[in-house]
């Protein structure tokens, strides 16, 4: 199964390592995560071509055929140039269109104002991982209900499984024993390392934690981790992208995602 997009290629690698299954249907790839049906980007269709006129309805029908019990809809395009096609039909149907920037680095530079006050270490204990659950809920950009908490816990169980199986590391910045900021760095074993979920507690933002943590994890990845290329996927409208660029990451591709939330 050939995937062109570096963003999706690394996404699918980590999903597969976590137990997701794929089916190549020709026009699209079906991605399923049976253990976490509420995980939108673990249960989606990845199309190989942009949207031609009329494709929105056809692809929406295909999603419902593949995922009849799903409350959400999630579609992607395996491309690098950000070309959507009939975007007006997607937005008219209520889809949210997300354009993320796939960034890469083969070397990094230190942050201009590193945070030297916090303690930086790998997550290990049950308490560390429970704090990561709470941090993820505190930084969510949507309403946190029972379903979202269940999704979050299942996702972090999968991430912890990847770490404990030797596929990556999860880094944290701590104030004493309190987790302030965190991120994951996962390896494909062939020279690529993909960042996961850079997040900082709202009360700890603006103190240089994320930039310091990304730099420390990047340095580890390019040395002890054996990576030649680091991959980061970022929201072009969010201020964190400036942090990554300042550390040496450069824009490489545009990753496209389209979603309809549960009614």
Coordinates of C-alpha atoms in Angstrom, one line a residue:
X1 CA 0.0 0.0 0.0
X2 CA 1.7 3.2 -1.2
X3 CA 1.0 6.4 0.6
X4 CA 2.4 9.6 -0.8
X5 CA 1.8 12.0 2.1
X6 CA 4.6 12.0 4.7
X7 CA 2.0 13.1 7.2
X8 CA -0.4 10.3 6.5
X9 CA 2.4 7.8 6.0
X10 CA 3.6 8.4 9.6
X11 CA 0.1 8.6 10.9
X12 CA -0.7 5.1 9.5
X13 CA 2.6 3.7 10.7
X14 CA 1.7 4.6 14.3
X15 CA -1.9 3.5 13.9
X16 CA -0.8 0.1 12.6
X17 CA 1.7 -0.3 15.5
X18 CA -1.2 0.5 17.9
X19 CA -3.5 -2.2 16.4
X20 CA -5.4 -0.3 13.7
X21 CA -6.2 -2.2 10.5
X22 CA -6.3 -1.0 6.9
X23 CA -8.1 -2.1 3.8
X24 CA -7.0 -0.8 0.3
X25 CA -10.3 -0.4 -1.6
X26 CA -8.5 1.1 -4.6
X27 CA -10.1 4.6 -4.7
X28 CA -9.5 4.9 -1.0
X29 CA -7.9 3.2 2.0
X30 CA -10.2 2.3 5.0
X31 CA -8.5 2.9 8.3
X32 CA -10.1 1.2 11.3
X33 CA -9.3 1.3 15.0
X34 CA -11.6 -1.3 16.6
X35 CA -10.4 -0.6 20.1
X36 CA -11.3 3.1 19.9
X37 CA -14.4 3.7 17.6
X38 CA -14.6 7.3 18.8
X39 CA -11.2 8.1 17.5
X40 CA -12.0 10.1 14.3
X41 CA -8.5 9.9 12.8
X42 CA -8.3 6.2 13.6
X43 CA -11.5 5.5 11.7
X44 CA -11.6 7.3 8.4
X45 CA -11.3 7.0 4.6
X46 CA -8.1 8.2 2.9
X47 CA -8.8 9.0 -0.7
X48 CA -6.2 9.1 -3.4
X49 CA -7.6 12.0 -5.5
X50 CA -9.1 15.5 -4.8
X51 CA -12.8 16.0 -4.8
X52 CA -14.4 16.3 -8.2
X53 CA -17.8 17.9 -8.5
X54 CA -20.4 15.5 -7.0
X55 CA -17.8 13.5 -5.0
X56 CA -18.8 14.9 -1.6
X57 CA -22.1 13.0 -1.6
X58 CA -20.5 9.9 -3.1
X59 CA -17.7 9.8 -0.5
X60 CA -20.1 10.6 2.3
X61 CA -22.1 7.6 1.3
X62 CA -19.0 5.4 1.1
X63 CA -18.0 6.4 4.6
X64 CA -21.4 5.4 6.0
X65 CA -21.2 2.1 4.1
X66 CA -17.8 1.4 5.6
X67 CA -18.6 2.7 9.1
X68 CA -22.4 2.2 9.5
X69 CA -22.3 2.7 13.3
X70 CA -20.0 5.8 13.3
X71 CA -21.4 9.1 14.6
X72 CA -18.7 11.1 13.0
X73 CA -17.4 11.4 9.4
X74 CA -13.7 11.7 8.6
X75 CA -12.1 11.9 5.2
X76 CA -8.6 12.6 4.0
X77 CA -6.7 13.1 0.7
X78 CA -3.3 11.4 0.2
X79 CA -1.6 14.4 -1.4
X80 CA 1.2 16.9 -0.6
X81 CA 0.1 20.1 -2.4
X82 CA -3.1 21.0 -0.5
X83 CA -5.3 20.8 -3.6
X84 CA -8.9 19.9 -2.5
X85 CA -10.9 20.2 -5.6
X86 CA -14.6 21.0 -5.1
X87 CA -14.1 22.6 -1.7
X88 CA -17.4 24.6 -2.0
X89 CA -19.4 21.3 -1.9
X90 CA -17.6 20.1 1.2
X91 CA -18.2 23.3 3.1
X92 CA -21.9 23.4 1.9
X93 CA -22.3 19.9 3.3
X94 CA -21.0 21.1 6.7
X95 CA -17.5 19.6 6.6
X96 CA -14.7 21.3 8.6
X97 CA -11.7 21.6 6.3
X98 CA -8.3 21.3 8.0
X99 CA -5.1 22.2 6.3
X100 CA -2.1 21.2 8.5
X101 CA 1.6 21.9 7.7
X102 CA 3.9 18.8 7.6
X103 CA 7.3 20.1 8.8
X104 CA 10.6 18.4 8.8
X105 CA 14.1 18.9 10.3
X106 CA 17.4 17.1 10.1
X107 CA 19.0 19.3 12.7
X108 CA 17.7 21.8 15.3
X109 CA 18.9 24.9 17.0
X110 CA 18.3 25.8 20.7
X111 CA 15.4 28.0 21.6
X112 CA 16.2 31.7 22.1
X113 CA 14.8 31.6 25.7
X114 CA 15.0 28.1 27.1
X115 CA 13.1 27.2 30.3
X116 CA 15.7 26.1 32.8
X117 CA 13.4 26.0 35.8
X118 CA 11.5 22.8 35.1
X119 CA 12.7 19.3 35.3
X120 CA 12.7 17.4 32.0
X121 CA 12.4 13.6 31.9
X122 CA 10.6 10.7 30.3
X123 CA 7.1 9.6 31.5
X124 CA 7.2 6.2 33.2
X125 CA 5.0 5.7 36.2
X126 CA 1.2 5.2 36.3
X127 CA 0.9 8.6 37.9
X128 CA 2.8 10.2 35.0
X129 CA 0.4 8.7 32.5
X130 CA -2.6 9.6 34.5
X131 CA -1.3 13.2 34.7
X132 CA -1.0 13.1 30.9
X133 CA -4.7 12.1 30.6
X134 CA -5.6 15.1 32.8
X135 CA -3.3 17.4 30.8
X136 CA -4.9 16.2 27.5
X137 CA -8.4 16.9 28.9
X138 CA -7.4 20.3 30.2
X139 CA -6.0 21.3 26.7
X140 CA -8.9 19.9 24.6
X141 CA -10.3 22.3 22.0
X142 CA -13.8 20.8 22.4
X143 CA -16.4 20.0 25.0
X144 CA -15.0 17.3 27.4
X145 CA -17.8 14.8 28.0
X146 CA -17.8 11.2 29.0
X147 CA -17.3 10.1 25.4
X148 CA -14.3 12.4 24.8
X149 CA -12.7 11.3 28.1
X150 CA -13.1 7.6 27.0
X151 CA -11.5 8.4 23.7
X152 CA -8.7 10.2 25.4
X153 CA -7.9 7.4 27.8
X154 CA -8.0 4.8 25.0
X155 CA -5.7 6.9 22.9
X156 CA -3.2 7.2 25.7
X157 CA -3.3 3.5 26.5
X158 CA -2.3 3.0 22.8
X159 CA 0.5 5.6 23.1
X160 CA 1.8 4.1 26.3
X161 CA 1.8 0.7 24.6
X162 CA 3.9 2.1 21.8
X163 CA 6.4 3.5 24.3
X164 CA 6.5 0.3 26.3
X165 CA 7.0 -1.8 23.1
X166 CA 10.1 0.3 22.3
X167 CA 8.6 2.3 19.4
X168 CA 9.1 5.7 21.0
X169 CA 9.4 7.9 24.0
X170 CA 7.1 10.3 25.8
X171 CA 8.8 13.4 27.3
X172 CA 7.5 15.7 30.0
X173 CA 8.4 19.0 31.7
X174 CA 7.7 18.9 35.4
X175 CA 7.4 21.4 38.3
X176 CA 8.3 19.1 41.1
X177 CA 6.0 16.1 40.5
X178 CA 3.4 18.1 38.4
X179 CA 3.3 17.6 34.7
X180 CA 3.4 20.9 32.9
X181 CA 4.1 20.1 29.2
X182 CA 4.5 16.9 27.2
X183 CA 5.0 15.3 23.8
X184 CA 5.7 12.0 22.2
X185 CA 8.3 11.1 19.7
X186 CA 7.8 7.8 17.7
X187 CA 10.3 6.1 15.4
X188 CA 9.8 4.0 12.3
X189 CA 13.2 2.3 12.6
X190 CA 14.2 3.5 9.2
X191 CA 15.4 7.0 10.0
X192 CA 12.1 8.9 10.6
X193 CA 10.8 10.1 13.9
X194 CA 7.3 11.6 14.2
X195 CA 6.2 14.0 17.0
X196 CA 2.9 13.4 18.7
X197 CA 0.6 15.8 20.7
X198 CA 2.7 18.7 21.9
X199 CA 0.7 20.2 24.7
X200 CA 1.2 22.6 27.7
X201 CA -1.1 23.2 30.6
X202 CA -2.9 26.6 30.2
X203 CA -1.4 27.9 33.5
X204 CA 2.1 27.1 32.3
X205 CA 2.0 28.7 28.8
X206 CA 4.3 31.5 27.7
X207 CA 7.3 30.2 29.8
X208 CA 9.3 28.5 27.0
X209 CA 8.3 24.9 28.1
X210 CA 7.1 23.7 24.7
X211 CA 10.1 25.0 22.8
X212 CA 12.6 23.6 25.3
X213 CA 10.8 20.2 25.4
X214 CA 10.7 20.0 21.6
X215 CA 14.4 20.9 21.3
X216 CA 15.4 18.3 24.0
X217 CA 13.2 15.6 22.3
X218 CA 14.6 16.5 18.9
X219 CA 18.2 16.3 20.1
X220 CA 17.4 12.9 21.6
X221 CA 15.8 11.8 18.3
X222 CA 18.7 12.8 16.1
X223 CA 21.3 11.2 18.5
X224 CA 20.3 8.3 20.7
X225 CA 17.1 7.8 18.7
X226 CA 19.0 7.2 15.5
X227 CA 16.6 9.4 13.4
X228 CA 17.8 11.3 10.3
X229 CA 14.5 13.2 9.8
X230 CA 12.1 14.6 12.3
X231 CA 8.5 15.1 11.3
X232 CA 6.0 17.5 12.9
X233 CA 2.5 18.2 11.8
X234 CA 1.2 21.6 12.9
X235 CA -1.8 23.9 12.6
X236 CA -0.7 26.9 10.4
X237 CA -3.0 29.2 12.3
X238 CA -1.7 28.3 15.8
X239 CA 1.2 30.2 17.4
X240 CA 3.1 27.0 18.1
X241 CA 4.2 26.7 14.4
X242 CA 6.5 29.7 15.0
X243 CA 8.2 27.8 17.8
X244 CA 8.9 24.9 15.5
X245 CA 10.2 27.1 12.7
X246 CA 12.5 28.9 15.1
X247 CA 13.9 25.6 16.2
X248 CA 14.8 24.6 12.6
X249 CA 11.7 22.9 11.2
X250 CA 10.7 23.8 7.7
X251 CA 7.4 23.5 5.8
X252 CA 7.4 20.4 3.6
X253 CA 3.8 19.4 2.7
X254 CA 0.1 20.3 3.3
X255 CA -2.0 17.5 5.0
X256 CA -5.8 17.6 4.3
X257 CA -8.5 16.4 6.6
X258 CA -12.3 16.8 6.4
X259 CA -14.6 16.0 9.3
X260 CA -18.3 16.1 10.3
X261 CA -18.8 15.9 14.1
X262 CA -21.6 13.8 15.5
X263 CA -25.0 15.4 15.1

